[in-house]
JSON list of C-alpha atoms and ligand atoms in Angstrom, two decimals:
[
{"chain": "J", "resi": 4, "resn": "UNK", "atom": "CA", "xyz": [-16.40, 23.60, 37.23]},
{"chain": "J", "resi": 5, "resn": "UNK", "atom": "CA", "xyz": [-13.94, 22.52, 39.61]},
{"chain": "J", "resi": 6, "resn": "UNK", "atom": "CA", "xyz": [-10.16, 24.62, 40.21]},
{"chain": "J", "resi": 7, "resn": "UNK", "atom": "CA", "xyz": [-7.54, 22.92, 39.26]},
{"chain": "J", "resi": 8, "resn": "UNK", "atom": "CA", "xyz": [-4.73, 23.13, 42.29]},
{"chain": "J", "resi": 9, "resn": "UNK", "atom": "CA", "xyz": [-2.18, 21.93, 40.18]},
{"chain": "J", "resi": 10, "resn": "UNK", "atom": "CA", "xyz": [-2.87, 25.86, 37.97]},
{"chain": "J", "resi": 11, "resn": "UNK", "atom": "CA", "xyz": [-2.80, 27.35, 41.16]},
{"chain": "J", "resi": 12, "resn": "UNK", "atom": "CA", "xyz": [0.42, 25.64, 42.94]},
{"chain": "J", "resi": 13, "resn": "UNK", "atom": "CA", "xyz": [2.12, 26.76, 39.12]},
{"chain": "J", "resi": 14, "resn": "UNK", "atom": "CA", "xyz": [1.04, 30.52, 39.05]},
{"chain": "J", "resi": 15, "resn": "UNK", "atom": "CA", "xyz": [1.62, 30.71, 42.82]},
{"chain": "J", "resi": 16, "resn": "UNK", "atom": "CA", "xyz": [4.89, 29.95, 42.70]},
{"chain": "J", "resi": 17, "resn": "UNK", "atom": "CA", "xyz": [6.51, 31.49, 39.89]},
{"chain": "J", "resi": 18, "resn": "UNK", "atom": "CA", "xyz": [9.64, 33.05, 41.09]},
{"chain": "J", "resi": 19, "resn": "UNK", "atom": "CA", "xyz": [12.75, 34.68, 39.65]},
{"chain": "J", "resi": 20, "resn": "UNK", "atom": "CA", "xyz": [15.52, 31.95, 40.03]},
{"chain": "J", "resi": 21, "resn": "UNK", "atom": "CA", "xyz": [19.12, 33.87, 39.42]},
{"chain": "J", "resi": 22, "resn": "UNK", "atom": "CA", "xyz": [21.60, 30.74, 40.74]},
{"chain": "J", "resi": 23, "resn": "UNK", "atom": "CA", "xyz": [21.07, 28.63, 38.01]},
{"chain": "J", "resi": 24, "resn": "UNK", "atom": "CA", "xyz": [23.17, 25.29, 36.80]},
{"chain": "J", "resi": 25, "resn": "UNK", "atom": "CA", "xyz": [24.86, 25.28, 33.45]},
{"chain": "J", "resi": 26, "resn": "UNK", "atom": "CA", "xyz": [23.10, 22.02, 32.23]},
{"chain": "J", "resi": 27, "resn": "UNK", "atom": "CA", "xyz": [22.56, 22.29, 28.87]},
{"chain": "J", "resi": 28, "resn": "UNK", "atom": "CA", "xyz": [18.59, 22.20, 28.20]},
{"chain": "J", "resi": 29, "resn": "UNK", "atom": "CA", "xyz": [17.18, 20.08, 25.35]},
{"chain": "J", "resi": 30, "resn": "UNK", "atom": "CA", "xyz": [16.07, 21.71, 22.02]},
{"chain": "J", "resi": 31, "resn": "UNK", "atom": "CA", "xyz": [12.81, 19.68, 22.65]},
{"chain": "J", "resi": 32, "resn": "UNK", "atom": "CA", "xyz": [12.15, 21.53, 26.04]},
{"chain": "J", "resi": 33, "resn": "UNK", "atom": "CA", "xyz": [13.18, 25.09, 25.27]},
{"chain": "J", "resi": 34, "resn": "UNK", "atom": "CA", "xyz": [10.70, 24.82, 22.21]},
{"chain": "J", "resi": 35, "resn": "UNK", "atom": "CA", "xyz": [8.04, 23.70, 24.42]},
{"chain": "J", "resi": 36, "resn": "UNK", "atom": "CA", "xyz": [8.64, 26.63, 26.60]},
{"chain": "J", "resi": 37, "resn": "UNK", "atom": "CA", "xyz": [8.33, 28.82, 23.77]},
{"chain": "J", "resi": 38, "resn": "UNK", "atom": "CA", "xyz": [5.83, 27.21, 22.58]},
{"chain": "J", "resi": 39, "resn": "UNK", "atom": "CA", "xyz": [3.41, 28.09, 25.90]},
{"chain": "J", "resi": 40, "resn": "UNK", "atom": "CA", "xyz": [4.86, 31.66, 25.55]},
{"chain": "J", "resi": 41, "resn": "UNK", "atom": "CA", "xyz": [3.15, 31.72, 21.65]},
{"chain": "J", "resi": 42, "resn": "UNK", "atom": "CA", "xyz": [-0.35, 30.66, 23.16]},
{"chain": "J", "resi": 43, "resn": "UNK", "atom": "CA", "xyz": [-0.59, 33.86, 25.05]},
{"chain": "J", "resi": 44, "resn": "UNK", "atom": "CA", "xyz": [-2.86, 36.76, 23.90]},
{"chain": "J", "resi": 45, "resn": "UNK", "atom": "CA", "xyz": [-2.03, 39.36, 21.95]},
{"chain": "J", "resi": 46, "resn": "UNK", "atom": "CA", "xyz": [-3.79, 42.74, 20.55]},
{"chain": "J", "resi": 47, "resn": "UNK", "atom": "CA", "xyz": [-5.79, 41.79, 17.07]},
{"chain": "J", "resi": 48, "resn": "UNK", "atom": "CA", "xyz": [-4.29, 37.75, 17.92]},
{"chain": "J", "resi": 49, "resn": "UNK", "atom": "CA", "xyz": [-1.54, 39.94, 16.24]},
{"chain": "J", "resi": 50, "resn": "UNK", "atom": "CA", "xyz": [1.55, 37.67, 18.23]},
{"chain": "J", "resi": 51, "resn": "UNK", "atom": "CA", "xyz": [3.79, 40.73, 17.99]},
{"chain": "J", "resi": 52, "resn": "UNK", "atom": "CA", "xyz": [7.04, 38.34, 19.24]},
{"chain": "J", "resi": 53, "resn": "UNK", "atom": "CA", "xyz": [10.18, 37.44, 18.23]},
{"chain": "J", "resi": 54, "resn": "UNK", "atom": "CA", "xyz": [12.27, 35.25, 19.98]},
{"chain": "J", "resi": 55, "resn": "UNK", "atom": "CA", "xyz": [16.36, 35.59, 19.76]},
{"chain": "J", "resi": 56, "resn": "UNK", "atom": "CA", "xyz": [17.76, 32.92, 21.76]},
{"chain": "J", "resi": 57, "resn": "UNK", "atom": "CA", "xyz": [21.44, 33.20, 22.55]},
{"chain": "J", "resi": 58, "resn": "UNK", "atom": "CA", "xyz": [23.59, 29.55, 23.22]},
{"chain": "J", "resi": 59, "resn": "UNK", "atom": "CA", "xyz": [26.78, 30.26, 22.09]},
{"chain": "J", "resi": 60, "resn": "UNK", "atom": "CA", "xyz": [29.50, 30.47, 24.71]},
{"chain": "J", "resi": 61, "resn": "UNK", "atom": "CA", "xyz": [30.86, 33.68, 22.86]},
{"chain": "J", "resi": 62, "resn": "UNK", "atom": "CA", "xyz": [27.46, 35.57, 22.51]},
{"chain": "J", "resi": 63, "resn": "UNK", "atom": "CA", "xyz": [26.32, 34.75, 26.02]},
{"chain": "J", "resi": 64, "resn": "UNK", "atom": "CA", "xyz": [29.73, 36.53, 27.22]},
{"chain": "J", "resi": 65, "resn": "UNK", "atom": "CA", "xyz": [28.93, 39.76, 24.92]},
{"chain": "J", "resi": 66, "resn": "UNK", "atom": "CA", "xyz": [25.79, 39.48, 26.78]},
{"chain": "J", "resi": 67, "resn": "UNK", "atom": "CA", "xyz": [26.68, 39.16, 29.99]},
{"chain": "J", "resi": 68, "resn": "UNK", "atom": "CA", "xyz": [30.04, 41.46, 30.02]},
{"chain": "J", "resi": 69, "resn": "UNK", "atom": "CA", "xyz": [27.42, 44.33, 28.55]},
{"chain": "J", "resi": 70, "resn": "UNK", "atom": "CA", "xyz": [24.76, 43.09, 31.23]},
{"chain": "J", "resi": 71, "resn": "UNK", "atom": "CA", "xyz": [26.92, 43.72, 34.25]},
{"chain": "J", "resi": 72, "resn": "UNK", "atom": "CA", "xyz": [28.33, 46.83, 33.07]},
{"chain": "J", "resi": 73, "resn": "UNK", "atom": "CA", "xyz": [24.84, 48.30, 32.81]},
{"chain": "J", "resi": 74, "resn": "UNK", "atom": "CA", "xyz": [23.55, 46.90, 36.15]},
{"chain": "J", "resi": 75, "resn": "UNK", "atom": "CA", "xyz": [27.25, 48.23, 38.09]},
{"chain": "J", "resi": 76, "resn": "UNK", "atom": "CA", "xyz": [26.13, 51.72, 36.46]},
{"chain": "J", "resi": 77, "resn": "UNK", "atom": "CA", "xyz": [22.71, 51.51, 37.66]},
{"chain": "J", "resi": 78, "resn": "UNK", "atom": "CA", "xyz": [23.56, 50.18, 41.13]},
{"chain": "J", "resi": 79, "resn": "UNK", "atom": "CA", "xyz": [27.07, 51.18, 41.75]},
{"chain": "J", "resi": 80, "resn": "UNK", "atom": "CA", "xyz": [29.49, 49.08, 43.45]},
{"chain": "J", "resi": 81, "resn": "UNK", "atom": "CA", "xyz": [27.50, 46.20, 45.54]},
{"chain": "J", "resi": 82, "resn": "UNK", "atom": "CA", "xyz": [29.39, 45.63, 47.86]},
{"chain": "J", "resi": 83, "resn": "UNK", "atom": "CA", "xyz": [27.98, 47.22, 50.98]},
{"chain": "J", "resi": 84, "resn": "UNK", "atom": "CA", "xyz": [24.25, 46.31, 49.82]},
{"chain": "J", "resi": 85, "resn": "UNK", "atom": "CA", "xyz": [25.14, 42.69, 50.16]},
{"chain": "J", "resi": 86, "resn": "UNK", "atom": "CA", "xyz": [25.78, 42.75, 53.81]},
{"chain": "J", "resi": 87, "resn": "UNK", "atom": "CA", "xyz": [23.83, 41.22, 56.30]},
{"chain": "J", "resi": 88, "resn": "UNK", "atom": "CA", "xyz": [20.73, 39.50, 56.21]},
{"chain": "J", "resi": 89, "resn": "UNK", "atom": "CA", "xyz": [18.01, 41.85, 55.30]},
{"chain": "J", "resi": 90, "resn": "UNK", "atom": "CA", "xyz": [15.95, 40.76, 52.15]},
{"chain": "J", "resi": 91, "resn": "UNK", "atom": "CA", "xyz": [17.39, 43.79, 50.24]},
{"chain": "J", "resi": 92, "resn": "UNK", "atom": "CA", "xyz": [20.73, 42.30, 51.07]},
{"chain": "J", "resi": 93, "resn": "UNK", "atom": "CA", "xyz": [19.39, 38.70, 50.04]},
{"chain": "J", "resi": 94, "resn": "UNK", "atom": "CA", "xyz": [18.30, 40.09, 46.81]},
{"chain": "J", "resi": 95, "resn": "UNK", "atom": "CA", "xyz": [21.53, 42.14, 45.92]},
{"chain": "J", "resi": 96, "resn": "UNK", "atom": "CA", "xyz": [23.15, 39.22, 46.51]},
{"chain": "J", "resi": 97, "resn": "UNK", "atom": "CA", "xyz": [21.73, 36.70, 44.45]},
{"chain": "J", "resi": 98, "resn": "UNK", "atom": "CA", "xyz": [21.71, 39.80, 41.93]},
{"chain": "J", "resi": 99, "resn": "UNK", "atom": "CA", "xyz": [24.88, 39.59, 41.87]},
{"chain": "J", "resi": 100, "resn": "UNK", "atom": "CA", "xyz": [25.62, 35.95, 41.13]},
{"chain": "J", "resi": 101, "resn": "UNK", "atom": "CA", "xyz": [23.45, 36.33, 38.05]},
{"chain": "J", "resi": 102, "resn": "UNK", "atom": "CA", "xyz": [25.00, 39.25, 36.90]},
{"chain": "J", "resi": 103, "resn": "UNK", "atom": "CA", "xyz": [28.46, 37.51, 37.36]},
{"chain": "J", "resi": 104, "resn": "UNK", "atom": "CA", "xyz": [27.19, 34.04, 36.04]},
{"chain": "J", "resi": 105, "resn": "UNK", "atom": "CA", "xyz": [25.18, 34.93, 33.54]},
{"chain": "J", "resi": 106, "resn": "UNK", "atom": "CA", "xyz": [27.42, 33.75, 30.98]},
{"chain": "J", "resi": 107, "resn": "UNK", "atom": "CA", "xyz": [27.31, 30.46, 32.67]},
{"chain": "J", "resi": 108, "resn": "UNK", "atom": "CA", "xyz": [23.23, 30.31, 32.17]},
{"chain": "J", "resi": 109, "resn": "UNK", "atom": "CA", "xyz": [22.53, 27.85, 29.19]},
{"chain": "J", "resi": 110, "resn": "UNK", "atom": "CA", "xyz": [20.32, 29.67, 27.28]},
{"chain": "J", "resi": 111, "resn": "UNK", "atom": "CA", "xyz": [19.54, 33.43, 27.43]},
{"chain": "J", "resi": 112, "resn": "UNK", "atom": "CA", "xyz": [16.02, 34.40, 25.51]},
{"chain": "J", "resi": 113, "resn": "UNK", "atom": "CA", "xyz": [15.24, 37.43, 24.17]},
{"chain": "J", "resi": 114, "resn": "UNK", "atom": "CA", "xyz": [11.78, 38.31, 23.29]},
{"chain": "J", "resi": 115, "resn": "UNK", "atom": "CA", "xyz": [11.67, 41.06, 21.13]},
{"chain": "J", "resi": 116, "resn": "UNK", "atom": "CA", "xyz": [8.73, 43.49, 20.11]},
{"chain": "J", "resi": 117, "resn": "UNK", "atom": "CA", "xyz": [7.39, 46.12, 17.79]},
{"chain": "J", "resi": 118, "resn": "UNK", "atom": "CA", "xyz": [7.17, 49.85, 17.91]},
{"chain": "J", "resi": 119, "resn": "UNK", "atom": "CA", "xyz": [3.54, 50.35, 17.80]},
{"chain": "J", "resi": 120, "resn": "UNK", "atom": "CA", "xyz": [1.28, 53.63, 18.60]},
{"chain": "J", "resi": 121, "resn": "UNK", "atom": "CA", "xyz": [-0.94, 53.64, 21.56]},
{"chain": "J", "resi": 122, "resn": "UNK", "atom": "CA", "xyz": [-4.41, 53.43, 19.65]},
{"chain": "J", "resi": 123, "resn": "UNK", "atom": "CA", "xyz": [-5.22, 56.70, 22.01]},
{"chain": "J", "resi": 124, "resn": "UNK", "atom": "CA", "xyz": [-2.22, 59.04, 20.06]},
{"chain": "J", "resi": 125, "resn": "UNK", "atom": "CA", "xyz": [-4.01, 60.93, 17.68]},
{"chain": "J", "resi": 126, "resn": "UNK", "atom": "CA", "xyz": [-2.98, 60.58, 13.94]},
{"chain": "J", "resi": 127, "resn": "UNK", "atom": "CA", "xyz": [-1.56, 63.89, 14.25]},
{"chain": "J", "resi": 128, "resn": "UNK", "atom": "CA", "xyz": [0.59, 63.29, 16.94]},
{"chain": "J", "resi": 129, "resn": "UNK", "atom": "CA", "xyz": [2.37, 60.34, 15.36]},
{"chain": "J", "resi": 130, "resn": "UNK", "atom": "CA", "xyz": [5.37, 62.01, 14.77]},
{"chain": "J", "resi": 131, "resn": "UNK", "atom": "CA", "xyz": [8.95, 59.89, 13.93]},
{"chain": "J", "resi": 132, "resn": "UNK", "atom": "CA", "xyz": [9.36, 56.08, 14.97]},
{"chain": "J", "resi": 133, "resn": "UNK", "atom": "CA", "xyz": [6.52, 54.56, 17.08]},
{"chain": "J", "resi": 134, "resn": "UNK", "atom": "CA", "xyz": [7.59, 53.84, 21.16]},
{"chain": "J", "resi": 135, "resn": "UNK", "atom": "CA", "xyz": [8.22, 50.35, 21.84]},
{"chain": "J", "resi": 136, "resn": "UNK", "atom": "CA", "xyz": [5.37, 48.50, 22.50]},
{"chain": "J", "resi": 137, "resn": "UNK", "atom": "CA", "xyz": [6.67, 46.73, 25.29]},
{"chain": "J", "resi": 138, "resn": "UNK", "atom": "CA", "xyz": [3.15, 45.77, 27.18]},
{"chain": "J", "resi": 139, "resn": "UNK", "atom": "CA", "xyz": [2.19, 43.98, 24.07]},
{"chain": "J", "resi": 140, "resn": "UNK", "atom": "CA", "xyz": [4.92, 41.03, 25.21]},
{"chain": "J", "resi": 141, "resn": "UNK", "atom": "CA", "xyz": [4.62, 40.49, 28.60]},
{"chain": "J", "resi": 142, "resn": "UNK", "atom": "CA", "xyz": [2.00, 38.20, 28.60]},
{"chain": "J", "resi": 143, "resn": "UNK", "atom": "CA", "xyz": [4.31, 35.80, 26.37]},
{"chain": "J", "resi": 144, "resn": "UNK", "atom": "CA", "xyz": [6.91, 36.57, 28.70]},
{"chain": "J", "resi": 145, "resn": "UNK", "atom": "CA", "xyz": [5.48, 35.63, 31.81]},
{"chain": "J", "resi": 146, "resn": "UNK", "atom": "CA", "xyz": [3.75, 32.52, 29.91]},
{"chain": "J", "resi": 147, "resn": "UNK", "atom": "CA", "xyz": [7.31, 31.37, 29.50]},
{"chain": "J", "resi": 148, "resn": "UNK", "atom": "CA", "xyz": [8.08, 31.99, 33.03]},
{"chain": "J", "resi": 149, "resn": "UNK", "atom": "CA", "xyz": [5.50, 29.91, 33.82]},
{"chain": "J", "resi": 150, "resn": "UNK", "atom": "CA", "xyz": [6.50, 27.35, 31.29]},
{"chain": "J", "resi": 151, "resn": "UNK", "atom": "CA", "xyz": [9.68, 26.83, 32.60]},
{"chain": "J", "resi": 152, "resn": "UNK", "atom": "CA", "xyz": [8.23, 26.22, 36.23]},
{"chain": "J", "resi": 153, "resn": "UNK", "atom": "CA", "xyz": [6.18, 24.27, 34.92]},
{"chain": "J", "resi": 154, "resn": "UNK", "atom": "CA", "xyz": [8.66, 21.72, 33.53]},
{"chain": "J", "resi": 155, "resn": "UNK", "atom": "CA", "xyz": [10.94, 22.44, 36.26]},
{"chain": "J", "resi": 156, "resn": "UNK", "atom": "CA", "xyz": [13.51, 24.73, 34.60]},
{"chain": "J", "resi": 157, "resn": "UNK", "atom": "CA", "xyz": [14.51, 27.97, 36.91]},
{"chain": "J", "resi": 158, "resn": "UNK", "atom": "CA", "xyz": [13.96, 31.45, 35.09]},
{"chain": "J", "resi": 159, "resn": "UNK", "atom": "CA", "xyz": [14.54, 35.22, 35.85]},
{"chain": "J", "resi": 160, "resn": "UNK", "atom": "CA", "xyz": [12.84, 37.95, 34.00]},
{"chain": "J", "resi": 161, "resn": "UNK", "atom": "CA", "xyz": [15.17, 40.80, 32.84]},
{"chain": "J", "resi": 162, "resn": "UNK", "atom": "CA", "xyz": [15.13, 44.26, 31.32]},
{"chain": "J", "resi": 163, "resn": "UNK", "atom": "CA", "xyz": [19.12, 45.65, 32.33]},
{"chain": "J", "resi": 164, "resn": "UNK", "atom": "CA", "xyz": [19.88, 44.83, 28.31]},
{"chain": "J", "resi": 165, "resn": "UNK", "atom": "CA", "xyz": [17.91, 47.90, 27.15]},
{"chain": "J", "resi": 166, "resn": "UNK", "atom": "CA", "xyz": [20.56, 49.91, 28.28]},
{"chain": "J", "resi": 167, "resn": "UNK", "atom": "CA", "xyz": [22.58, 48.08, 25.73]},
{"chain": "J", "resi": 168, "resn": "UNK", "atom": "CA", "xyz": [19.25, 47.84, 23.14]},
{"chain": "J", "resi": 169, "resn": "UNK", "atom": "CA", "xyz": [21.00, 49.44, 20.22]},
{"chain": "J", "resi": 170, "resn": "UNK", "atom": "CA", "xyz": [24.37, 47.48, 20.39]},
{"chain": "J", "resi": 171, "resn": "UNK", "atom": "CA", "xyz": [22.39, 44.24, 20.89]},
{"chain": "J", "resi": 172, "resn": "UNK", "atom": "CA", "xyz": [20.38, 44.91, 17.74]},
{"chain": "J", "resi": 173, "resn": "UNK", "atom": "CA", "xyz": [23.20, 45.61, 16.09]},
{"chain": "J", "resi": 174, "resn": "UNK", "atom": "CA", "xyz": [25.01, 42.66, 16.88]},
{"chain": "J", "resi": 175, "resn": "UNK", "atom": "CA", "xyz": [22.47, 40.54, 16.28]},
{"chain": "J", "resi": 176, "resn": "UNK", "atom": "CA", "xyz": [20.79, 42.27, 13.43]},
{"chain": "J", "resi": 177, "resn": "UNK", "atom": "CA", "xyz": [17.60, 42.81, 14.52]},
{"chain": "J", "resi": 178, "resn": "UNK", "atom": "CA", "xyz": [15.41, 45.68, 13.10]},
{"chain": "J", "resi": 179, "resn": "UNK", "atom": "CA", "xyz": [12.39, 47.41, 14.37]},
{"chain": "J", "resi": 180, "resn": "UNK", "atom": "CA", "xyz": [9.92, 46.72, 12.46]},
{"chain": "J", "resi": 181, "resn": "UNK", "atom": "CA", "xyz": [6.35, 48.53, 13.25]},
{"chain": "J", "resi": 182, "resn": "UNK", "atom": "CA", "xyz": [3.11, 47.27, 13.10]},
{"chain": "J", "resi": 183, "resn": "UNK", "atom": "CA", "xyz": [1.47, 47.85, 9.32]},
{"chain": "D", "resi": 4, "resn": "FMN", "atom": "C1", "xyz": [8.83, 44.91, 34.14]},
{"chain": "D", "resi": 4, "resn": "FMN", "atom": "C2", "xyz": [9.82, 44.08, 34.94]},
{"chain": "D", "resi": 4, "resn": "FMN", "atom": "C3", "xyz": [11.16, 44.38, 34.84]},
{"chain": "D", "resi": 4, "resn": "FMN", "atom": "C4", "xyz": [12.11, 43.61, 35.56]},
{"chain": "D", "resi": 4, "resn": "FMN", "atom": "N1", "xyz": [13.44, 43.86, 35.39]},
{"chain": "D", "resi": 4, "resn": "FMN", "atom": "C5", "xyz": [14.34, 43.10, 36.02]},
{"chain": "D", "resi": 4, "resn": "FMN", "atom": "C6", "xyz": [15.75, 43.30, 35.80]},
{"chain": "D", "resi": 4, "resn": "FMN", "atom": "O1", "xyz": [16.18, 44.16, 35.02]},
{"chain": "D", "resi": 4, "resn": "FMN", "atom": "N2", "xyz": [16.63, 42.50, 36.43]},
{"chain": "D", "resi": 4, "resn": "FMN", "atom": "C7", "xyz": [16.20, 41.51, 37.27]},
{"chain": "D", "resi": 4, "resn": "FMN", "atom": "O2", "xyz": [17.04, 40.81, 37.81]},
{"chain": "D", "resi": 4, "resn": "FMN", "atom": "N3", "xyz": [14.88, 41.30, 37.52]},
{"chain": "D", "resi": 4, "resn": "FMN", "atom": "C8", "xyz": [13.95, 42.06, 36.91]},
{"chain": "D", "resi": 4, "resn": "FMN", "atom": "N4", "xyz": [12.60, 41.82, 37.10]},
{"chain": "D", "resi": 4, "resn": "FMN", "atom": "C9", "xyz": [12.18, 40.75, 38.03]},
{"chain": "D", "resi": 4, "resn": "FMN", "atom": "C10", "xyz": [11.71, 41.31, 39.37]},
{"chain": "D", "resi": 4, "resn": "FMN", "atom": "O3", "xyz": [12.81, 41.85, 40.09]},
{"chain": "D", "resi": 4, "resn": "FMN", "atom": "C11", "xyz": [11.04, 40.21, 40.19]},
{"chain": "D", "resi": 4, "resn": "FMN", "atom": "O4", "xyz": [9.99, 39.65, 39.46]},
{"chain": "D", "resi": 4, "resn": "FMN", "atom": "C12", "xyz": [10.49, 40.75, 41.51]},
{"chain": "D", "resi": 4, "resn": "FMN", "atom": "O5", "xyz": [11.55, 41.15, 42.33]},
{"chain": "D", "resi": 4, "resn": "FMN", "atom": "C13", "xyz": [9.63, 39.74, 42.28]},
{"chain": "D", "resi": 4, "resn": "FMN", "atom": "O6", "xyz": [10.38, 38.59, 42.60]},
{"chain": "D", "resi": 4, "resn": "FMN", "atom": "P1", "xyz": [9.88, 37.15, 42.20]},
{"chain": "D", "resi": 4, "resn": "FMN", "atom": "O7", "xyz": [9.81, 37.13, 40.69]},
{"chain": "D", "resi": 4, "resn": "FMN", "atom": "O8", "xyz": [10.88, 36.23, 42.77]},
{"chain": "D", "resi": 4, "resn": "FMN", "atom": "O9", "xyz": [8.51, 36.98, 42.79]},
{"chain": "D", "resi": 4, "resn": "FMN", "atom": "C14", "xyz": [11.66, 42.56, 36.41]},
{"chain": "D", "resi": 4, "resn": "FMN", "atom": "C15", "xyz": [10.29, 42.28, 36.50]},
{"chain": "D", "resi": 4, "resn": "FMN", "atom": "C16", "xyz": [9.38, 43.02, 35.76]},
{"chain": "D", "resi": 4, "resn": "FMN", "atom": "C17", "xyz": [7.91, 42.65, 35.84]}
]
């Protein structure tokens, strides 16, 4: 069988893109791209995935006010790590213009999981709610990161919001539900 370079110019050059343009994207393209995140595999074909998609100028703000609150308490001020030209530097900077244009971003998925034992915790040790099964999503994650290359839409993979998990679900009402 013969490679196909156009797979391996795609999954070479998936990168986090964090200055992104506030062009609205099409219904008909953000459902493709989560449409290529629901082929990916899952444990039992179980497709443990939710999808909360926020477009609305005033939710994307909740989002993004909460976002940069959480990544100025993980990181501090910025300010001095955005001097100079070192790739950490590079990196805090763009960092930054997400974090402070994230609002700006036309749509902001979420792709939300279940609580789910690790098939290795013995019955006995199943004690109160499951842990969050977060391995079971990534592959749906990064098959919308590749998705969105694919049809030339820039993407960034983020996790800062599950310092904020609890208000977001909240908000949004969203439950944890566990796998029966
Ligand atoms: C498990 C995981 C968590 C991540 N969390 C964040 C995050 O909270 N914020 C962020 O900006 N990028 C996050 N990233 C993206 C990485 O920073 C990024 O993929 C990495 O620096 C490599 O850069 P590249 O994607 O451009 O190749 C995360 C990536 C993974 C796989």
């Amino acid at each position: 069988m013969e490679d196909n370079p156009r797979f391996f110019d795609l999954v070479g050059n998936v990168r986090s893109m964090r200055r992104l343009k506030p062009d609205p994207i099409p219904e008909s393209l953000l459902m493709k791209v989560l449409n290529a995140g629901v082929q990916a595999p899952s444990g039992m074909n179980s497709q443990p995935w939710a999808f909360l998609v926020l477009r609305r100028s005033e939710d994307k703000h909740w989002f993004a006010d909460r976002y940069r609150d959480a990544s100025e308490s993980r990181f501090g001020n910025r300010d001095s790590l955005t001097e100079g030209n070192s790739p950490m530097a590079r990196q805090f900077r763009v960092l930054q213009y997400q974090m402070n244009h994230m609002h700006e971003f036309p749509v902001l998925v979420m792709v939300c999981g279940l609580r789910d034992w690790a098939f290795k915790a013995p019955e006995s040790e199943r004690v109160g709610l499951a842990p969050p099964n977060y391995g079971a999503v990534y592959p749906c994650v990064q098959s919308i990161l590749m998705a969105c290359r694919g049809v030339g839409l820039g993407a960034a993979l983020t996790t800062m919001h599950q310092v904020f998990e609890n208000e977001l679900m909240e908000r949004f009402r969203i439950r944890w539900n566990t796998v029966s």
